[in-house]
Short mmCIF file of C-alpha atoms and ligand atoms in Angstrom, two decimals:
data_model
loop_
_atom_site.label_atom_id
_atom_site.label_comp_id
_atom_site.label_asym_id
_atom_site.label_seq_id
_atom_site.Cartn_x
_atom_site.Cartn_y
_atom_site.Cartn_z
CA UNK E 113 -2.53 -21.17 -16.55
CA UNK E 114 -5.94 -21.51 -14.92
CA UNK E 115 -6.12 -19.57 -11.64
CA UNK E 116 -8.21 -21.29 -8.98
CA UNK E 117 -10.02 -19.17 -6.48
CA UNK E 118 -10.65 -20.96 -3.20
CA UNK E 119 -12.71 -19.92 -0.24
CA UNK E 120 -10.34 -19.33 2.68
CA UNK E 121 -11.82 -22.08 4.84
CA UNK E 122 -9.82 -24.83 6.51
CA UNK E 123 -9.60 -26.95 3.38
CA UNK E 124 -8.66 -24.00 1.17
CA UNK E 125 -5.94 -22.94 3.59
CA UNK E 126 -4.48 -26.47 3.75
CA UNK E 127 -4.40 -26.70 -0.03
CA UNK E 128 -2.72 -23.30 -0.27
CA UNK E 129 -0.15 -24.32 2.34
CA UNK E 130 0.64 -27.45 0.29
CA UNK E 131 1.17 -25.26 -2.75
CA UNK E 132 3.55 -22.99 -0.82
CA UNK E 133 5.54 -25.99 0.39
CA UNK E 134 5.83 -27.36 -3.14
CA UNK E 135 7.20 -24.11 -4.54
CA UNK E 136 4.07 -22.51 -6.03
CA UNK E 137 2.80 -18.96 -5.57
CA UNK E 138 -0.41 -18.30 -3.63
CA UNK E 139 -2.29 -15.02 -3.20
CA UNK E 140 -3.80 -14.64 0.26
CA UNK E 141 -5.68 -12.03 2.31
CA UNK E 142 -4.08 -9.95 5.05
CA UNK E 143 -5.61 -7.15 7.14
CA UNK E 144 -3.82 -4.55 4.98
CA UNK E 145 -3.98 -5.78 1.36
CA UNK E 146 -3.70 -9.16 -0.39
CA UNK E 147 -0.19 -10.65 -0.61
CA UNK E 148 1.43 -12.90 -3.22
CA UNK E 149 3.34 -15.50 -1.25
CA UNK E 150 6.06 -18.11 -1.57
CA UNK E 151 8.22 -19.95 0.95
CA UNK E 152 10.95 -17.64 2.18
CA UNK E 153 13.37 -20.59 1.94
CA UNK E 154 12.63 -21.35 -1.74
CA UNK E 155 14.75 -18.92 -3.76
CA UNK E 156 13.31 -20.07 -7.12
CA UNK E 157 9.72 -19.55 -5.90
CA UNK E 158 10.62 -16.13 -4.50
CA UNK E 159 12.19 -15.25 -7.84
CA UNK E 160 8.93 -16.29 -9.54
CA UNK E 161 7.07 -13.64 -7.48
CA UNK E 162 9.09 -10.90 -9.21
CA UNK E 163 8.25 -12.36 -12.63
CA UNK E 164 4.51 -12.75 -11.88
CA UNK E 165 4.24 -9.14 -10.70
CA UNK E 166 6.58 -7.64 -13.27
CA UNK E 167 8.34 -6.26 -10.20
CA UNK E 168 11.74 -4.58 -10.56
CA UNK E 169 14.42 -6.95 -9.22
CA UNK E 170 15.76 -4.28 -6.87
CA UNK E 171 12.56 -3.95 -4.80
CA UNK E 172 12.68 -6.32 -1.80
CA UNK E 173 9.77 -8.35 -0.37
CA UNK E 174 8.35 -8.66 3.14
CA UNK E 175 8.78 -11.95 5.05
CA UNK E 176 5.53 -12.77 6.88
CA UNK E 177 5.95 -14.57 10.19
CA UNK E 178 3.73 -15.61 13.10
CA UNK E 179 5.62 -13.60 15.70
CA UNK E 180 8.84 -12.46 17.29
CA UNK E 181 10.42 -15.93 17.56
CA UNK E 182 10.12 -16.63 13.81
CA UNK E 183 11.31 -13.12 13.04
CA UNK E 184 14.48 -13.58 15.07
CA UNK E 185 15.40 -16.57 12.90
CA UNK E 186 15.40 -14.36 9.80
CA UNK E 187 16.76 -11.06 11.07
CA UNK E 188 19.09 -9.72 13.72
CA UNK E 189 16.71 -8.45 16.35
CA UNK E 190 17.26 -5.07 18.02
CA UNK E 191 15.84 -3.66 21.29
CA UNK E 192 13.75 -1.25 19.18
CA UNK E 193 12.38 -4.11 17.05
CA UNK E 194 11.43 -5.90 20.26
CA UNK E 195 9.63 -2.84 21.67
CA UNK E 196 7.70 -2.20 18.46
CA UNK E 197 6.82 -5.84 17.83
CA UNK E 198 5.57 -6.24 21.39
CA UNK E 199 3.36 -3.19 20.97
CA UNK E 200 2.04 -3.67 17.42
CA UNK E 201 2.37 -7.33 16.35
CA UNK E 202 0.44 -9.04 15.05
CA UNK E 203 -0.66 -6.13 12.89
CA UNK E 204 0.05 -3.71 10.03
CA UNK E 205 3.68 -2.97 10.94
CA UNK E 206 6.75 -4.12 8.98
CA UNK E 207 10.13 -3.95 10.70
CA UNK E 208 13.44 -3.65 8.84
CA UNK E 209 16.43 -5.26 10.57
CA UNK E 210 19.67 -6.86 9.38
CA UNK E 211 19.14 -10.08 7.42
CA UNK E 212 20.62 -13.33 8.72
CA UNK E 213 22.95 -14.98 6.19
CA UNK E 214 20.86 -18.17 5.93
CA UNK E 215 18.00 -16.20 4.31
CA UNK E 216 18.34 -15.95 0.53
CA UNK E 217 19.28 -12.47 -0.64
CA UNK E 218 16.59 -12.80 -3.34
CA UNK E 219 13.96 -11.99 -0.68
CA UNK E 220 15.78 -8.76 0.14
CA UNK E 221 16.71 -7.95 -3.46
CA UNK E 222 20.35 -8.12 -2.42
CA UNK E 223 20.06 -5.71 0.52
CA UNK E 224 21.79 -6.62 3.81
CA UNK E 225 18.48 -5.98 5.63
CA UNK E 226 15.15 -7.80 5.68
CA UNK E 227 11.54 -6.64 6.10
CA UNK E 228 9.52 -8.67 8.66
CA UNK E 229 5.83 -8.56 9.50
CA UNK E 230 3.48 -10.65 11.61
CA UNK E 231 0.03 -10.12 10.07
CA UNK E 232 -3.09 -10.26 12.25
CA UNK E 233 -5.49 -11.61 9.63
CA UNK E 234 -6.61 -15.09 10.76
CA UNK E 235 -6.29 -16.54 7.23
CA UNK E 236 -2.76 -15.21 6.78
CA UNK E 237 -1.80 -16.62 10.17
CA UNK E 238 -3.38 -20.01 9.51
CA UNK E 239 -1.58 -20.17 6.15
CA UNK E 240 1.84 -19.39 7.64
CA UNK E 241 1.22 -21.94 10.41
CA UNK E 242 0.06 -24.67 8.01
CA UNK E 243 2.91 -24.03 5.55
CA UNK E 244 5.37 -24.28 8.45
CA UNK E 245 7.62 -21.63 6.88
CA UNK E 246 7.68 -17.84 6.81
CA UNK E 247 6.03 -16.53 3.64
CA UNK E 248 7.75 -13.93 1.48
CA UNK E 249 5.07 -11.72 -0.03
CA UNK E 250 4.70 -8.35 -1.70
CA UNK E 251 1.22 -7.00 -2.47
CA UNK E 252 -0.56 -9.24 -5.00
CA UNK E 253 -0.92 -6.67 -7.79
CA UNK E 254 0.91 -6.26 -11.07
CA UNK E 255 3.71 -3.77 -10.47
CA UNK E 256 2.50 -0.17 -10.82
CA UNK E 257 -1.17 -0.98 -10.11
CA UNK E 258 -2.99 -0.20 -6.86
CA UNK E 259 -2.57 -2.90 -4.21
CA UNK E 260 -5.45 -5.41 -4.20
CA UNK E 261 -7.92 -5.25 -1.33
CA UNK E 262 -10.21 -8.04 -2.61
CA UNK E 263 -9.77 -11.39 -4.36
CA UNK E 264 -11.44 -9.81 -7.43
CA UNK E 265 -8.60 -7.28 -7.63
CA UNK E 266 -6.05 -10.09 -7.49
CA UNK E 267 -7.86 -11.98 -10.26
CA UNK E 268 -7.94 -8.80 -12.34
CA UNK E 269 -4.15 -8.40 -12.13
CA UNK E 270 -2.81 -11.96 -11.78
CA UNK E 271 -5.59 -14.22 -13.13
CA UNK E 272 -3.96 -16.68 -15.57
CA UNK E 273 -0.52 -15.94 -14.09
CA UNK E 274 -0.66 -17.62 -10.66
CA UNK E 275 -2.24 -20.97 -9.69
CA UNK E 276 -4.22 -20.02 -6.58
CA UNK E 277 -6.03 -17.16 -4.85
CA UNK E 278 -7.42 -17.63 -1.34
CA UNK E 279 -10.55 -15.51 -1.03
CA UNK E 280 -10.97 -14.09 2.47
CA UNK E 281 -13.17 -11.09 1.66
CA UNK E 282 -12.14 -7.41 1.66
CA UNK E 283 -9.02 -6.29 3.55
CA UNK E 284 -9.95 -4.20 6.54
CA UNK E 285 -7.18 -1.55 6.51
CA UNK E 286 -7.00 -1.18 2.74
CA UNK E 287 -3.48 0.32 2.61
CA UNK E 288 -0.17 -1.50 2.95
CA UNK E 289 1.61 -1.83 6.30
CA UNK E 290 3.74 0.84 7.92
CA UNK E 291 7.40 0.11 7.07
CA UNK E 292 9.82 1.11 9.82
CA UNK E 293 13.60 0.92 9.90
CA UNK E 294 14.28 -0.66 13.31
CA UNK E 295 18.05 -1.07 12.94
CA UNK E 296 18.88 1.90 15.19
CA UNK E 297 17.44 3.31 18.42
CA UNK E 298 14.84 5.61 16.90
CA UNK E 299 12.14 4.30 14.57
CA UNK E 300 12.31 5.74 11.05
CA UNK E 301 9.10 5.45 9.02
CA UNK E 302 9.90 4.56 5.40
CA UNK E 303 6.28 4.00 4.35
CA UNK E 304 3.39 5.32 6.46
CA UNK E 305 0.46 3.03 7.27
CA UNK E 306 -2.13 2.24 9.92
CA UNK E 307 0.48 2.18 12.69
CA UNK E 308 1.06 5.93 12.68
CA UNK E 309 4.19 7.94 13.64
CA UNK E 310 2.20 9.20 16.63
CA UNK E 311 1.55 5.62 17.77
CA UNK E 312 5.19 4.63 17.24
CA UNK E 313 6.42 7.62 19.24
CA UNK E 314 4.15 6.67 22.11
CA UNK E 315 5.98 3.38 22.66
CA UNK E 316 9.48 4.31 21.39
CA UNK E 317 9.72 7.79 22.92
CA UNK E 318 10.21 9.41 19.51
CA UNK E 319 9.74 8.66 15.84
CA UNK E 320 11.16 10.03 12.60
CA UNK E 321 9.55 9.99 9.19
CA UNK E 322 11.79 9.71 6.13
CA UNK E 323 11.59 12.99 4.31
CA UNK E 324 11.02 11.24 0.96
CA UNK E 325 7.65 9.93 2.20
CA UNK E 326 5.98 13.08 0.86
CA UNK E 327 8.14 14.06 -2.06
CA UNK E 328 9.63 12.65 -5.24
CA UNK E 329 13.21 11.42 -5.06
CA UNK E 330 15.63 13.33 -7.19
CA UNK E 331 17.39 11.57 -10.07
CA UNK E 332 20.07 9.31 -8.58
CA UNK E 333 19.17 10.21 -4.97
CA UNK E 334 19.63 7.48 -2.32
CA UNK E 335 16.35 5.76 -1.41
CA UNK E 336 16.18 4.53 2.21
CA UNK E 337 13.53 2.10 0.92
CA UNK E 338 13.67 0.91 -2.71
CA UNK E 339 9.85 1.21 -2.93
CA UNK E 340 10.26 5.01 -2.86
CA UNK E 341 12.08 4.91 -6.17
CA UNK E 342 9.36 3.17 -8.09
CA UNK E 343 6.24 4.61 -9.63
CA UNK E 344 3.38 3.25 -7.59
CA UNK E 345 -0.36 2.96 -7.29
CA UNK E 346 -1.04 4.83 -10.51
CA UNK E 347 -4.54 4.88 -12.00
CA UNK E 348 -4.94 5.49 -15.74
CA UNK E 349 -6.50 8.87 -15.03
CA UNK E 350 -4.37 11.94 -14.45
CA UNK E 351 -4.72 12.95 -10.82
CA UNK E 352 -4.31 16.22 -8.94
CA UNK E 353 -4.47 16.69 -5.16
CA UNK E 354 -6.25 19.83 -4.05
CA UNK E 355 -5.28 21.59 -0.83
CA UNK E 356 -7.25 24.16 1.12
CA UNK E 357 -10.11 24.57 3.57
CA UNK E 358 -13.15 22.34 3.11
CA UNK E 359 -15.11 25.18 1.49
CA UNK E 360 -12.29 26.13 -0.88
CA UNK E 361 -11.74 22.55 -1.98
CA UNK E 362 -15.47 21.97 -2.45
CA UNK E 363 -15.68 25.10 -4.62
CA UNK E 364 -12.65 24.11 -6.71
CA UNK E 365 -13.84 20.54 -7.21
CA UNK E 366 -17.29 21.78 -8.19
CA UNK E 367 -15.85 24.16 -10.78
CA UNK E 368 -13.38 21.66 -12.18
CA UNK E 369 -15.87 18.83 -12.63
CA UNK E 370 -18.81 20.87 -13.95
CA UNK E 371 -19.42 19.90 -17.61
CA UNK E 372 -16.16 17.93 -17.62
CA UNK E 373 -16.75 14.44 -19.00
CA UNK E 374 -14.88 11.47 -17.48
CA UNK E 375 -13.80 13.60 -14.53
CA UNK E 376 -14.14 12.68 -10.86
CA UNK E 377 -14.11 14.71 -7.68
CA UNK E 378 -12.93 12.59 -4.73
CA UNK E 379 -13.47 14.05 -1.27
CA UNK E 380 -14.38 13.32 2.33
CA UNK E 381 -18.12 12.99 2.81
CA UNK E 382 -18.48 16.19 4.83
CA UNK E 383 -17.42 18.53 2.01
CA UNK E 384 -19.45 16.89 -0.76
CA UNK E 385 -22.23 19.35 -1.69
CA UNK E 386 -25.88 18.42 -1.16
CA UNK E 387 -27.31 16.88 -4.31
CA UNK E 388 -23.84 16.41 -5.83
CA UNK E 389 -23.80 14.63 -9.19
CA UNK E 390 -22.34 11.19 -9.95
CA UNK E 391 -18.93 12.69 -10.71
CA UNK E 392 -18.52 13.13 -6.93
CA UNK E 393 -17.17 10.10 -5.10
CA UNK E 394 -16.80 9.85 -1.34
CA UNK E 395 -13.50 8.86 0.24
CA UNK E 396 -15.46 8.16 3.43
CA UNK E 397 -15.98 10.06 6.64
CA UNK E 398 -12.36 10.27 7.78
CA UNK E 399 -8.79 9.28 6.88
CA UNK E 400 -9.32 5.72 8.16
CA UNK E 401 -12.28 5.20 5.85
CA UNK E 402 -10.36 6.89 3.03
CA UNK E 403 -7.56 4.33 3.52
CA UNK E 404 -10.07 1.51 3.31
CA UNK E 405 -11.74 2.89 0.15
CA UNK E 406 -8.84 4.42 -1.78
CA UNK E 407 -7.48 1.53 -3.85
CA UNK E 408 -10.98 0.27 -4.57
CA UNK E 409 -11.91 3.74 -5.88
CA UNK E 410 -8.78 4.02 -8.04
CA UNK E 411 -9.54 0.66 -9.68
CA UNK E 412 -13.18 1.70 -10.12
CA UNK E 413 -12.01 4.87 -11.88
CA UNK E 414 -10.05 2.74 -14.35
CA UNK E 415 -13.07 0.51 -15.00
CA UNK E 416 -15.25 3.51 -15.73
CA UNK E 417 -12.75 5.06 -18.10
CA UNK E 418 -12.20 8.13 -15.91
CA UNK E 419 -9.53 10.39 -17.44
CA UNK E 420 -9.14 13.08 -14.79
CA UNK E 421 -9.42 12.95 -11.00
CA UNK E 422 -9.28 15.84 -8.54
CA UNK E 423 -8.86 14.70 -4.94
CA UNK E 424 -9.20 16.58 -1.67
CA UNK E 425 -5.80 16.59 0.06
CA UNK E 426 -6.08 15.28 3.63
CA UNK E 427 -4.28 16.44 6.75
CA UNK E 428 -0.90 14.74 6.95
CA UNK E 429 -1.25 13.33 10.42
CA UNK E 430 -2.43 10.00 11.80
CA UNK E 431 -3.79 7.81 9.02
CA UNK E 432 -3.96 10.92 6.82
CA UNK E 433 -0.20 10.71 6.23
CA UNK E 434 -0.53 7.17 4.84
CA UNK E 435 -3.41 8.16 2.56
CA UNK E 436 -1.55 11.26 1.35
CA UNK E 437 1.62 9.23 0.69
CA UNK E 438 -0.34 6.91 -1.66
CA UNK E 439 -2.35 9.74 -3.21
CA UNK E 440 0.74 11.86 -3.87
CA UNK E 441 2.42 8.97 -5.67
CA UNK E 442 -0.71 8.12 -7.65
CA UNK E 443 -0.83 11.78 -8.70
CA UNK E 444 2.86 11.92 -9.63
CA UNK E 445 3.13 14.59 -6.86
CA UNK E 446 0.79 16.99 -8.66
CA UNK E 447 -0.45 18.93 -5.61
CA UNK E 448 -2.13 22.33 -6.03
CA UNK E 449 -4.08 24.73 -3.86
CA UNK E 450 -7.80 25.16 -4.44
CA UNK E 451 -7.17 28.87 -4.92
CA UNK E 452 -4.69 28.48 -7.76
CA UNK E 453 -6.94 25.97 -9.49
CA UNK E 454 -9.95 28.28 -9.19
CA UNK E 455 -7.86 31.18 -10.48
CA UNK E 456 -6.84 29.00 -13.45
CA UNK E 457 -10.50 28.20 -14.16
CA UNK E 458 -11.37 31.87 -13.95
CA UNK E 459 -8.55 32.87 -16.34
CA UNK E 460 -9.62 30.22 -18.85
CA UNK E 461 -13.19 31.50 -18.82
CA UNK E 462 -11.96 35.05 -19.19
CA UNK E 463 -10.06 34.09 -22.34
CA UNK E 464 -12.96 32.43 -24.07
CA UNK E 465 -15.74 34.85 -23.19
O1 TXA L 716 0.82 -4.60 4.11
C1 TXA L 716 1.81 -4.96 3.47
O2 TXA L 716 2.95 -4.60 3.76
C2 TXA L 716 1.56 -5.92 2.29
C3 TXA L 716 1.02 -7.23 2.84
C4 TXA L 716 0.92 -8.30 1.77
O3 TXA L 716 1.80 -7.65 3.91
N1 TXA L 716 2.77 -6.12 1.56
C5 TXA L 716 3.34 -5.13 0.80
O4 TXA L 716 4.50 -5.51 0.18
O5 TXA L 716 2.86 -4.04 0.68
P1 TXA L 716 5.22 -4.67 -0.95
O6 TXA L 716 6.26 -5.52 -1.49
O7 TXA L 716 4.21 -4.20 -1.93
O8 TXA L 716 5.89 -3.51 -0.20
C6 TXA L 716 7.06 -3.75 0.58
C7 TXA L 716 7.74 -2.45 0.80
C8 TXA L 716 8.38 -1.92 -0.47
O9 TXA L 716 8.16 -0.54 -0.56
C9 TXA L 716 9.84 -2.24 -0.26
O10 TXA L 716 10.68 -1.35 -0.94
C10 TXA L 716 9.98 -2.13 1.25
O11 TXA L 716 8.77 -2.63 1.75
N2 TXA L 716 11.08 -2.96 1.75
C11 TXA L 716 11.15 -4.31 1.77
N3 TXA L 716 12.33 -4.72 2.27
C12 TXA L 716 13.02 -3.61 2.58
C13 TXA L 716 14.32 -3.38 3.14
N4 TXA L 716 15.13 -4.38 3.44
N5 TXA L 716 14.71 -2.09 3.32
C14 TXA L 716 13.88 -1.07 3.01
N6 TXA L 716 12.65 -1.24 2.49
C15 TXA L 716 12.23 -2.48 2.26
MG1 MG L 717 3.28 -3.36 -3.44
#
């Protein structure tokens, strides 16, 4: 199949909306990452999303809507959902509520709940409006690859597999939306994103974060969100997160990348040493910039044949929690302190000298 890439202007959006209505898949930009969409009411088209991505059949999709009214047609609204949607929609927040029976269970991978999000990106909104139906869409990557933040990324993963990509430039946030269980009275974060636990607590009074956000599920353990069970966002390189003060991490990354071919040190700009070599890559100035740059950098590492990546661990608050959640998964939860890594380096040298 030839994949057409259309500029996301009025004509492109109308053509994409036609495709959605006739049961085809369309990749489109959102403020978080690109999505791969189909009409939420077309079970066969929704099924085709799983095939195109190679996505496990037990991992549900997000239904993208224009706002609260559309969302209420798909899910059983709760007072908490109302509070959160009023505060953060349209935007990078996905709400989980009970699914209404008229929505195909294929969208929810058989779960009794449904994930709903009103994106803020003007192209995503225009597409939903022109299609006249909510759009079921996961991220537009092949399963197990970093989410796409540009149309190039989508082409890389799904070129030849889907008919159409709407090109709306780079996604602003760069990480997927915050997923929140809104079925009870207290928000429970299942996947951290740009709408942070701190922000959620401000409007809801309190906020919980699922414990599995920062650790690997045990074999057979219940996953509050199926996405937690799956290997995610993995670059080809082996990755280790390095914890410690800025100075300690800078020292460890310097030692670990010196004379190490195909090895990268990824860190916030302020700890990168003056005159650092090309093996040093900047995550940006803060967690927000790191979110924007992360998936791009992981794909870039693959392109350059990088085999080993050491990354500065960020503080797990605000946007840092979302970045750390993705990094920890990409690293298979290999998290070490700068001190133990430096000690390991030292021991190795001691053995060979
Ligand atoms: O920002 C985003 O959320 C992007 C854009 C395209 O909107 N979409 C996205 O979709 O990241 P996806 O499919 O890659 O991630 C959806 C996540 C998965 O981790 C899935 O397990 C979880 O949401 N999810 C969906 N429905 C759920 C449900 N009913 N209960 C619990 N988790 C659910
Ligand atoms: Mg995804």
